[in-house]
Amino acid sequence: MALRTVLEYPDPRLRTRAAPVTRFDAPLADVVRDMFETMYAAPGIGLAATQIDVHQRIIVIDVSEGRNEPVLLINPTLLSAEGDASGEEGCLSVPGIYDEVKRAARVRVRAQDVKGEWFERDCEETLAVCVQHEMDHLEGKLFVDYLSDLKRLRIRKKLDKGRRERAARSGAGGARRAY
Ligand code: ZN
């Protein structure tokens, strides 16, 4: 197992559209293990393979307080999305930045597990938002894309400044959670 480096905005590799997973083999299981390890270590509540420069449709999530309810979604598609959940989002690829994004409050997702078995799952609240956030990553989309040009410019400046000051701090946003 190994911690992977998380790409940070505005790295152009974050704009890559991920390809479907077609081989459910040992290398896939290794990537999944590394993704969980990297997400838990960050710490974050979700991670898309895109963020570690692996351009396959793989998402890991754990929104539980105990950090013991791992969710793996391979080749996910949304079967339905309803309701409004507007909340503050953060992202491990946009460290220290949090802003409001409009999402659906409930989604039903269809995905494969590490062995390629299909399943469906109903997701609500933070889990629903996280699924939508991570699925955006697989399309090369970031939560800051929903914000105004001016806000994005400010974020880029802040991140540049943050990178210069990185040595003094860890990337976490206090009690707030990033994915
Ligand atoms: Zn993210």
PDB file of C-alpha atoms and ligand atoms in Angstrom:
ATOM      1  CA  MET A   1       0.000   0.000   0.000  1.00  0.00           C
ATOM      2  CA  ALA A   2       1.140   3.487  -0.658  1.00  0.00           C
ATOM      3  CA  LEU A   3       0.026   7.037  -0.193  1.00  0.00           C
ATOM      4  CA  ARG A   4      -0.476   8.748  -3.542  1.00  0.00           C
ATOM      5  CA  THR A   5       0.118  12.414  -4.286  1.00  0.00           C
ATOM      6  CA  VAL A   6      -3.133  14.366  -4.668  1.00  0.00           C
ATOM      7  CA  LEU A   7      -3.110  16.710  -7.673  1.00  0.00           C
ATOM      8  CA  GLU A   8      -3.990  20.302  -6.866  1.00  0.00           C
ATOM      9  CA  TYR A   9      -5.947  22.907  -8.787  1.00  0.00           C
ATOM     10  CA  PRO A  10      -5.146  24.279 -11.355  1.00  0.00           C
ATOM     11  CA  ASP A  11      -3.187  21.184 -12.429  1.00  0.00           C
ATOM     12  CA  PRO A  12      -4.431  20.437 -15.985  1.00  0.00           C
ATOM     13  CA  ARG A  13      -4.440  16.675 -15.273  1.00  0.00           C
ATOM     14  CA  LEU A  14      -7.500  17.287 -13.071  1.00  0.00           C
ATOM     15  CA  ARG A  15      -9.349  18.123 -16.311  1.00  0.00           C
ATOM     16  CA  THR A  16      -8.916  14.611 -17.726  1.00  0.00           C
ATOM     17  CA  ARG A  17     -12.094  12.626 -18.378  1.00  0.00           C
ATOM     18  CA  ALA A  18     -11.685   9.206 -16.775  1.00  0.00           C
ATOM     19  CA  ALA A  19     -12.130   5.999 -18.772  1.00  0.00           C
ATOM     20  CA  PRO A  20     -14.360   3.108 -17.652  1.00  0.00           C
ATOM     21  CA  VAL A  21     -12.725   0.329 -15.646  1.00  0.00           C
ATOM     22  CA  THR A  22     -12.722  -2.853 -17.727  1.00  0.00           C
ATOM     23  CA  ARG A  23     -10.320  -5.106 -15.808  1.00  0.00           C
ATOM     24  CA  PHE A  24     -11.255  -6.192 -12.295  1.00  0.00           C
ATOM     25  CA  ASP A  25      -7.842  -7.522 -11.393  1.00  0.00           C
ATOM     26  CA  ALA A  26      -5.088  -7.214  -8.775  1.00  0.00           C
ATOM     27  CA  PRO A  27      -3.747  -3.867 -10.089  1.00  0.00           C
ATOM     28  CA  LEU A  28      -7.265  -2.407  -9.708  1.00  0.00           C
ATOM     29  CA  ALA A  29      -7.453  -3.682  -6.119  1.00  0.00           C
ATOM     30  CA  ASP A  30      -4.072  -2.035  -5.454  1.00  0.00           C
ATOM     31  CA  VAL A  31      -5.294   1.335  -6.769  1.00  0.00           C
ATOM     32  CA  VAL A  32      -8.450   1.058  -4.631  1.00  0.00           C
ATOM     33  CA  ARG A  33      -6.388   0.279  -1.507  1.00  0.00           C
ATOM     34  CA  ASP A  34      -4.076   3.215  -2.180  1.00  0.00           C
ATOM     35  CA  MET A  35      -7.060   5.505  -2.741  1.00  0.00           C
ATOM     36  CA  PHE A  36      -8.625   4.600   0.620  1.00  0.00           C
ATOM     37  CA  GLU A  37      -5.285   5.005   2.361  1.00  0.00           C
ATOM     38  CA  THR A  38      -4.674   8.384   0.723  1.00  0.00           C
ATOM     39  CA  MET A  39      -8.208   9.594   1.505  1.00  0.00           C
ATOM     40  CA  TYR A  40      -8.041   8.561   5.186  1.00  0.00           C
ATOM     41  CA  ALA A  41      -4.557  10.047   5.598  1.00  0.00           C
ATOM     42  CA  ALA A  42      -5.419  13.411   4.015  1.00  0.00           C
ATOM     43  CA  PRO A  43      -7.883  13.377   5.844  1.00  0.00           C
ATOM     44  CA  GLY A  44     -10.778  13.541   3.402  1.00  0.00           C
ATOM     45  CA  ILE A  45     -14.260  12.050   3.076  1.00  0.00           C
ATOM     46  CA  GLY A  46     -13.945  11.165  -0.609  1.00  0.00           C
ATOM     47  CA  LEU A  47     -11.421  10.763  -3.388  1.00  0.00           C
ATOM     48  CA  ALA A  48     -11.723  10.206  -7.117  1.00  0.00           C
ATOM     49  CA  ALA A  49      -8.975   8.367  -9.021  1.00  0.00           C
ATOM     50  CA  THR A  50      -8.526  11.486 -11.172  1.00  0.00           C
ATOM     51  CA  GLN A  51      -7.121  13.263  -8.115  1.00  0.00           C
ATOM     52  CA  ILE A  52      -4.199  10.816  -7.901  1.00  0.00           C
ATOM     53  CA  ASP A  53      -3.577  10.993 -11.654  1.00  0.00           C
ATOM     54  CA  VAL A  54      -5.231   7.634 -12.379  1.00  0.00           C
ATOM     55  CA  HIS A  55      -7.780   8.295 -15.094  1.00  0.00           C
ATOM     56  CA  GLN A  56     -10.224   5.489 -14.468  1.00  0.00           C
ATOM     57  CA  ARG A  57     -13.774   5.701 -13.129  1.00  0.00           C
ATOM     58  CA  ILE A  58     -13.089   4.851  -9.473  1.00  0.00           C
ATOM     59  CA  ILE A  59     -14.404   6.684  -6.385  1.00  0.00           C
ATOM     60  CA  VAL A  60     -13.819   6.019  -2.688  1.00  0.00           C
ATOM     61  CA  ILE A  61     -15.877   7.661   0.056  1.00  0.00           C
ATOM     62  CA  ASP A  62     -16.288   7.474   3.823  1.00  0.00           C
ATOM     63  CA  VAL A  63     -18.571  10.088   5.373  1.00  0.00           C
ATOM     64  CA  SER A  64     -18.944   8.272   8.709  1.00  0.00           C
ATOM     65  CA  GLU A  65     -17.772   9.821  11.967  1.00  0.00           C
ATOM     66  CA  GLY A  66     -15.960   6.611  12.872  1.00  0.00           C
ATOM     67  CA  ARG A  67     -14.149   6.471   9.531  1.00  0.00           C
ATOM     68  CA  ASN A  68     -15.205   2.845   9.263  1.00  0.00           C
ATOM     69  CA  GLU A  69     -17.852   2.842   6.503  1.00  0.00           C
ATOM     70  CA  PRO A  70     -15.884   2.726   3.261  1.00  0.00           C
ATOM     71  CA  VAL A  71     -17.859   3.104   0.033  1.00  0.00           C
ATOM     72  CA  LEU A  72     -16.330   2.070  -3.292  1.00  0.00           C
ATOM     73  CA  LEU A  73     -17.979   3.037  -6.573  1.00  0.00           C
ATOM     74  CA  ILE A  74     -16.500   1.799  -9.854  1.00  0.00           C
ATOM     75  CA  ASN A  75     -18.022   3.003 -13.144  1.00  0.00           C
ATOM     76  CA  PRO A  76     -20.787   4.882 -11.271  1.00  0.00           C
ATOM     77  CA  THR A  77     -23.866   6.311 -12.971  1.00  0.00           C
ATOM     78  CA  LEU A  78     -26.713   8.262 -11.394  1.00  0.00           C
ATOM     79  CA  LEU A  79     -30.101   6.586 -11.819  1.00  0.00           C
ATOM     80  CA  SER A  80     -31.957   9.466 -10.169  1.00  0.00           C
ATOM     81  CA  ALA A  81     -31.298  12.745  -8.416  1.00  0.00           C
ATOM     82  CA  GLU A  82     -33.801  14.835  -6.485  1.00  0.00           C
ATOM     83  CA  GLY A  83     -34.170  17.566  -3.894  1.00  0.00           C
ATOM     84  CA  ASP A  84     -31.868  20.464  -3.149  1.00  0.00           C
ATOM     85  CA  ALA A  85     -28.830  20.282  -0.921  1.00  0.00           C
ATOM     86  CA  SER A  86     -26.947  23.510  -0.845  1.00  0.00           C
ATOM     87  CA  GLY A  87     -23.910  23.393   1.356  1.00  0.00           C
ATOM     88  CA  GLU A  88     -20.306  24.303   1.832  1.00  0.00           C
ATOM     89  CA  GLU A  89     -17.944  22.026  -0.073  1.00  0.00           C
ATOM     90  CA  GLY A  90     -14.249  21.528   0.068  1.00  0.00           C
ATOM     91  CA  CYS A  91     -11.880  19.455  -2.038  1.00  0.00           C
ATOM     92  CA  LEU A  92      -8.538  17.787  -1.369  1.00  0.00           C
ATOM     93  CA  SER A  93      -7.412  19.188  -4.743  1.00  0.00           C
ATOM     94  CA  VAL A  94      -8.350  22.744  -3.706  1.00  0.00           C
ATOM     95  CA  PRO A  95      -6.897  22.745  -0.178  1.00  0.00           C
ATOM     96  CA  GLY A  96      -8.245  25.166   2.395  1.00  0.00           C
ATOM     97  CA  ILE A  97     -11.033  26.505   0.147  1.00  0.00           C
ATOM     98  CA  TYR A  98     -14.702  26.030   1.028  1.00  0.00           C
ATOM     99  CA  ASP A  99     -17.734  27.436  -0.771  1.00  0.00           C
ATOM    100  CA  GLU A 100     -21.430  26.867  -1.403  1.00  0.00           C
ATOM    101  CA  VAL A 101     -22.435  24.508  -4.207  1.00  0.00           C
ATOM    102  CA  LYS A 102     -25.958  23.439  -5.201  1.00  0.00           C
ATOM    103  CA  ARG A 103     -26.406  19.678  -5.365  1.00  0.00           C
ATOM    104  CA  ALA A 104     -29.234  17.160  -5.340  1.00  0.00           C
ATOM    105  CA  ALA A 105     -30.153  16.021  -1.820  1.00  0.00           C
ATOM    106  CA  ARG A 106     -30.790  12.392  -2.763  1.00  0.00           C
ATOM    107  CA  VAL A 107     -29.289  10.277  -5.492  1.00  0.00           C
ATOM    108  CA  ARG A 108     -29.559   6.656  -6.514  1.00  0.00           C
ATOM    109  CA  VAL A 109     -26.287   5.389  -7.926  1.00  0.00           C
ATOM    110  CA  ARG A 110     -25.449   2.242  -9.877  1.00  0.00           C
ATOM    111  CA  ALA A 111     -21.858   1.069  -9.750  1.00  0.00           C
ATOM    112  CA  GLN A 112     -19.549  -1.947  -9.705  1.00  0.00           C
ATOM    113  CA  ASP A 113     -17.532  -3.278  -6.797  1.00  0.00           C
ATOM    114  CA  VAL A 114     -13.881  -4.327  -6.884  1.00  0.00           C
ATOM    115  CA  LYS A 115     -14.864  -7.691  -8.389  1.00  0.00           C
ATOM    116  CA  GLY A 116     -17.046  -6.140 -11.078  1.00  0.00           C
ATOM    117  CA  GLU A 117     -20.400  -6.964  -9.456  1.00  0.00           C
ATOM    118  CA  TRP A 118     -23.068  -4.352 -10.160  1.00  0.00           C
ATOM    119  CA  PHE A 119     -25.097  -2.883  -7.298  1.00  0.00           C
ATOM    120  CA  GLU A 120     -27.412   0.050  -6.639  1.00  0.00           C
ATOM    121  CA  ARG A 121     -27.391   2.314  -3.630  1.00  0.00           C
ATOM    122  CA  ASP A 122     -29.539   5.180  -2.325  1.00  0.00           C
ATOM    123  CA  CYS A 123     -27.502   8.069  -0.972  1.00  0.00           C
ATOM    124  CA  GLU A 124     -28.647  11.036   1.103  1.00  0.00           C
ATOM    125  CA  GLU A 125     -27.218  14.160   2.657  1.00  0.00           C
ATOM    126  CA  THR A 126     -23.410  14.306   2.809  1.00  0.00           C
ATOM    127  CA  LEU A 127     -23.017  10.963   1.039  1.00  0.00           C
ATOM    128  CA  ALA A 128     -25.232  12.157  -1.841  1.00  0.00           C
ATOM    129  CA  VAL A 129     -23.282  15.402  -2.169  1.00  0.00           C
ATOM    130  CA  CYS A 130     -19.973  13.549  -2.006  1.00  0.00           C
ATOM    131  CA  VAL A 131     -21.026  11.118  -4.761  1.00  0.00           C
ATOM    132  CA  GLN A 132     -21.914  14.058  -7.022  1.00  0.00           C
ATOM    133  CA  HIS A 133     -18.657  15.865  -6.188  1.00  0.00           C
ATOM    134  CA  GLU A 134     -16.531  12.783  -6.941  1.00  0.00           C
ATOM    135  CA  MET A 135     -18.438  11.958 -10.131  1.00  0.00           C
ATOM    136  CA  ASP A 136     -17.638  15.490 -11.325  1.00  0.00           C
ATOM    137  CA  HIS A 137     -13.924  14.716 -10.823  1.00  0.00           C
ATOM    138  CA  LEU A 138     -14.267  11.765 -13.218  1.00  0.00           C
ATOM    139  CA  GLU A 139     -15.535  14.236 -15.835  1.00  0.00           C
ATOM    140  CA  GLY A 140     -12.623  16.602 -15.205  1.00  0.00           C
ATOM    141  CA  LYS A 141     -14.821  19.001 -13.284  1.00  0.00           C
ATOM    142  CA  LEU A 142     -14.065  20.736  -9.967  1.00  0.00           C
ATOM    143  CA  PHE A 143     -16.402  22.354  -7.446  1.00  0.00           C
ATOM    144  CA  VAL A 144     -14.767  25.721  -8.088  1.00  0.00           C
ATOM    145  CA  ASP A 145     -16.183  25.528 -11.642  1.00  0.00           C
ATOM    146  CA  TYR A 146     -19.585  26.324 -10.105  1.00  0.00           C
ATOM    147  CA  LEU A 147     -18.254  29.585  -8.626  1.00  0.00           C
ATOM    148  CA  SER A 148     -17.852  32.977 -10.296  1.00  0.00           C
ATOM    149  CA  ASP A 149     -14.743  33.905 -12.328  1.00  0.00           C
ATOM    150  CA  LEU A 150     -13.802  36.429  -9.667  1.00  0.00           C
ATOM    151  CA  LYS A 151     -14.030  33.843  -6.892  1.00  0.00           C
ATOM    152  CA  ARG A 152     -11.940  31.369  -8.902  1.00  0.00           C
ATOM    153  CA  LEU A 153      -9.266  34.026  -9.480  1.00  0.00           C
ATOM    154  CA  ARG A 154      -9.154  34.750  -5.742  1.00  0.00           C
ATOM    155  CA  ILE A 155      -8.890  31.033  -5.015  1.00  0.00           C
ATOM    156  CA  ARG A 156      -5.946  30.615  -7.400  1.00  0.00           C
ATOM    157  CA  LYS A 157      -4.145  33.522  -5.743  1.00  0.00           C
ATOM    158  CA  LYS A 158      -4.855  32.129  -2.290  1.00  0.00           C
ATOM    159  CA  LEU A 159      -3.612  28.653  -3.273  1.00  0.00           C
ATOM    160  CA  ASP A 160      -0.406  30.104  -4.757  1.00  0.00           C
ATOM    161  CA  LYS A 161       0.180  31.965  -1.506  1.00  0.00           C
ATOM    162  CA  GLY A 162      -0.696  28.843   0.491  1.00  0.00           C
ATOM    163  CA  ARG A 163       1.818  26.744  -1.418  1.00  0.00           C
ATOM    164  CA  ARG A 164       4.531  29.217  -0.487  1.00  0.00           C
ATOM    165  CA  GLU A 165       3.522  28.969   3.156  1.00  0.00           C
ATOM    166  CA  ARG A 166       2.834  25.232   3.109  1.00  0.00           C
ATOM    167  CA  ALA A 167       5.733  24.226   5.316  1.00  0.00           C
ATOM    168  CA  ALA A 168       4.132  25.747   8.380  1.00  0.00           C
ATOM    169  CA  ARG A 169       0.723  24.081   8.102  1.00  0.00           C
ATOM    170  CA  SER A 170      -1.066  20.890   7.243  1.00  0.00           C
ATOM    171  CA  GLY A 171      -3.600  21.157   4.437  1.00  0.00           C
ATOM    172  CA  ALA A 172      -6.681  20.365   6.505  1.00  0.00           C
ATOM    173  CA  GLY A 173      -9.394  22.953   6.996  1.00  0.00           C
ATOM    174  CA  GLY A 174      -9.901  22.504  10.720  1.00  0.00           C
ATOM    175  CA  ALA A 175     -13.218  20.856  11.493  1.00  0.00           C
ATOM    176  CA  ARG A 176     -14.398  21.185   7.908  1.00  0.00           C
ATOM    177  CA  ARG A 177     -14.214  18.244   5.608  1.00  0.00           C
ATOM    178  CA  ALA A 178     -12.790  18.022   2.115  1.00  0.00           C
ATOM    179  CA  TYR A 179     -13.242  15.629  -0.743  1.00  0.00           C
TER     180      TYR A 179
HETATM  181 ZN    ZN B   1     -12.720  16.961  -4.746  1.00  0.00          ZN
END
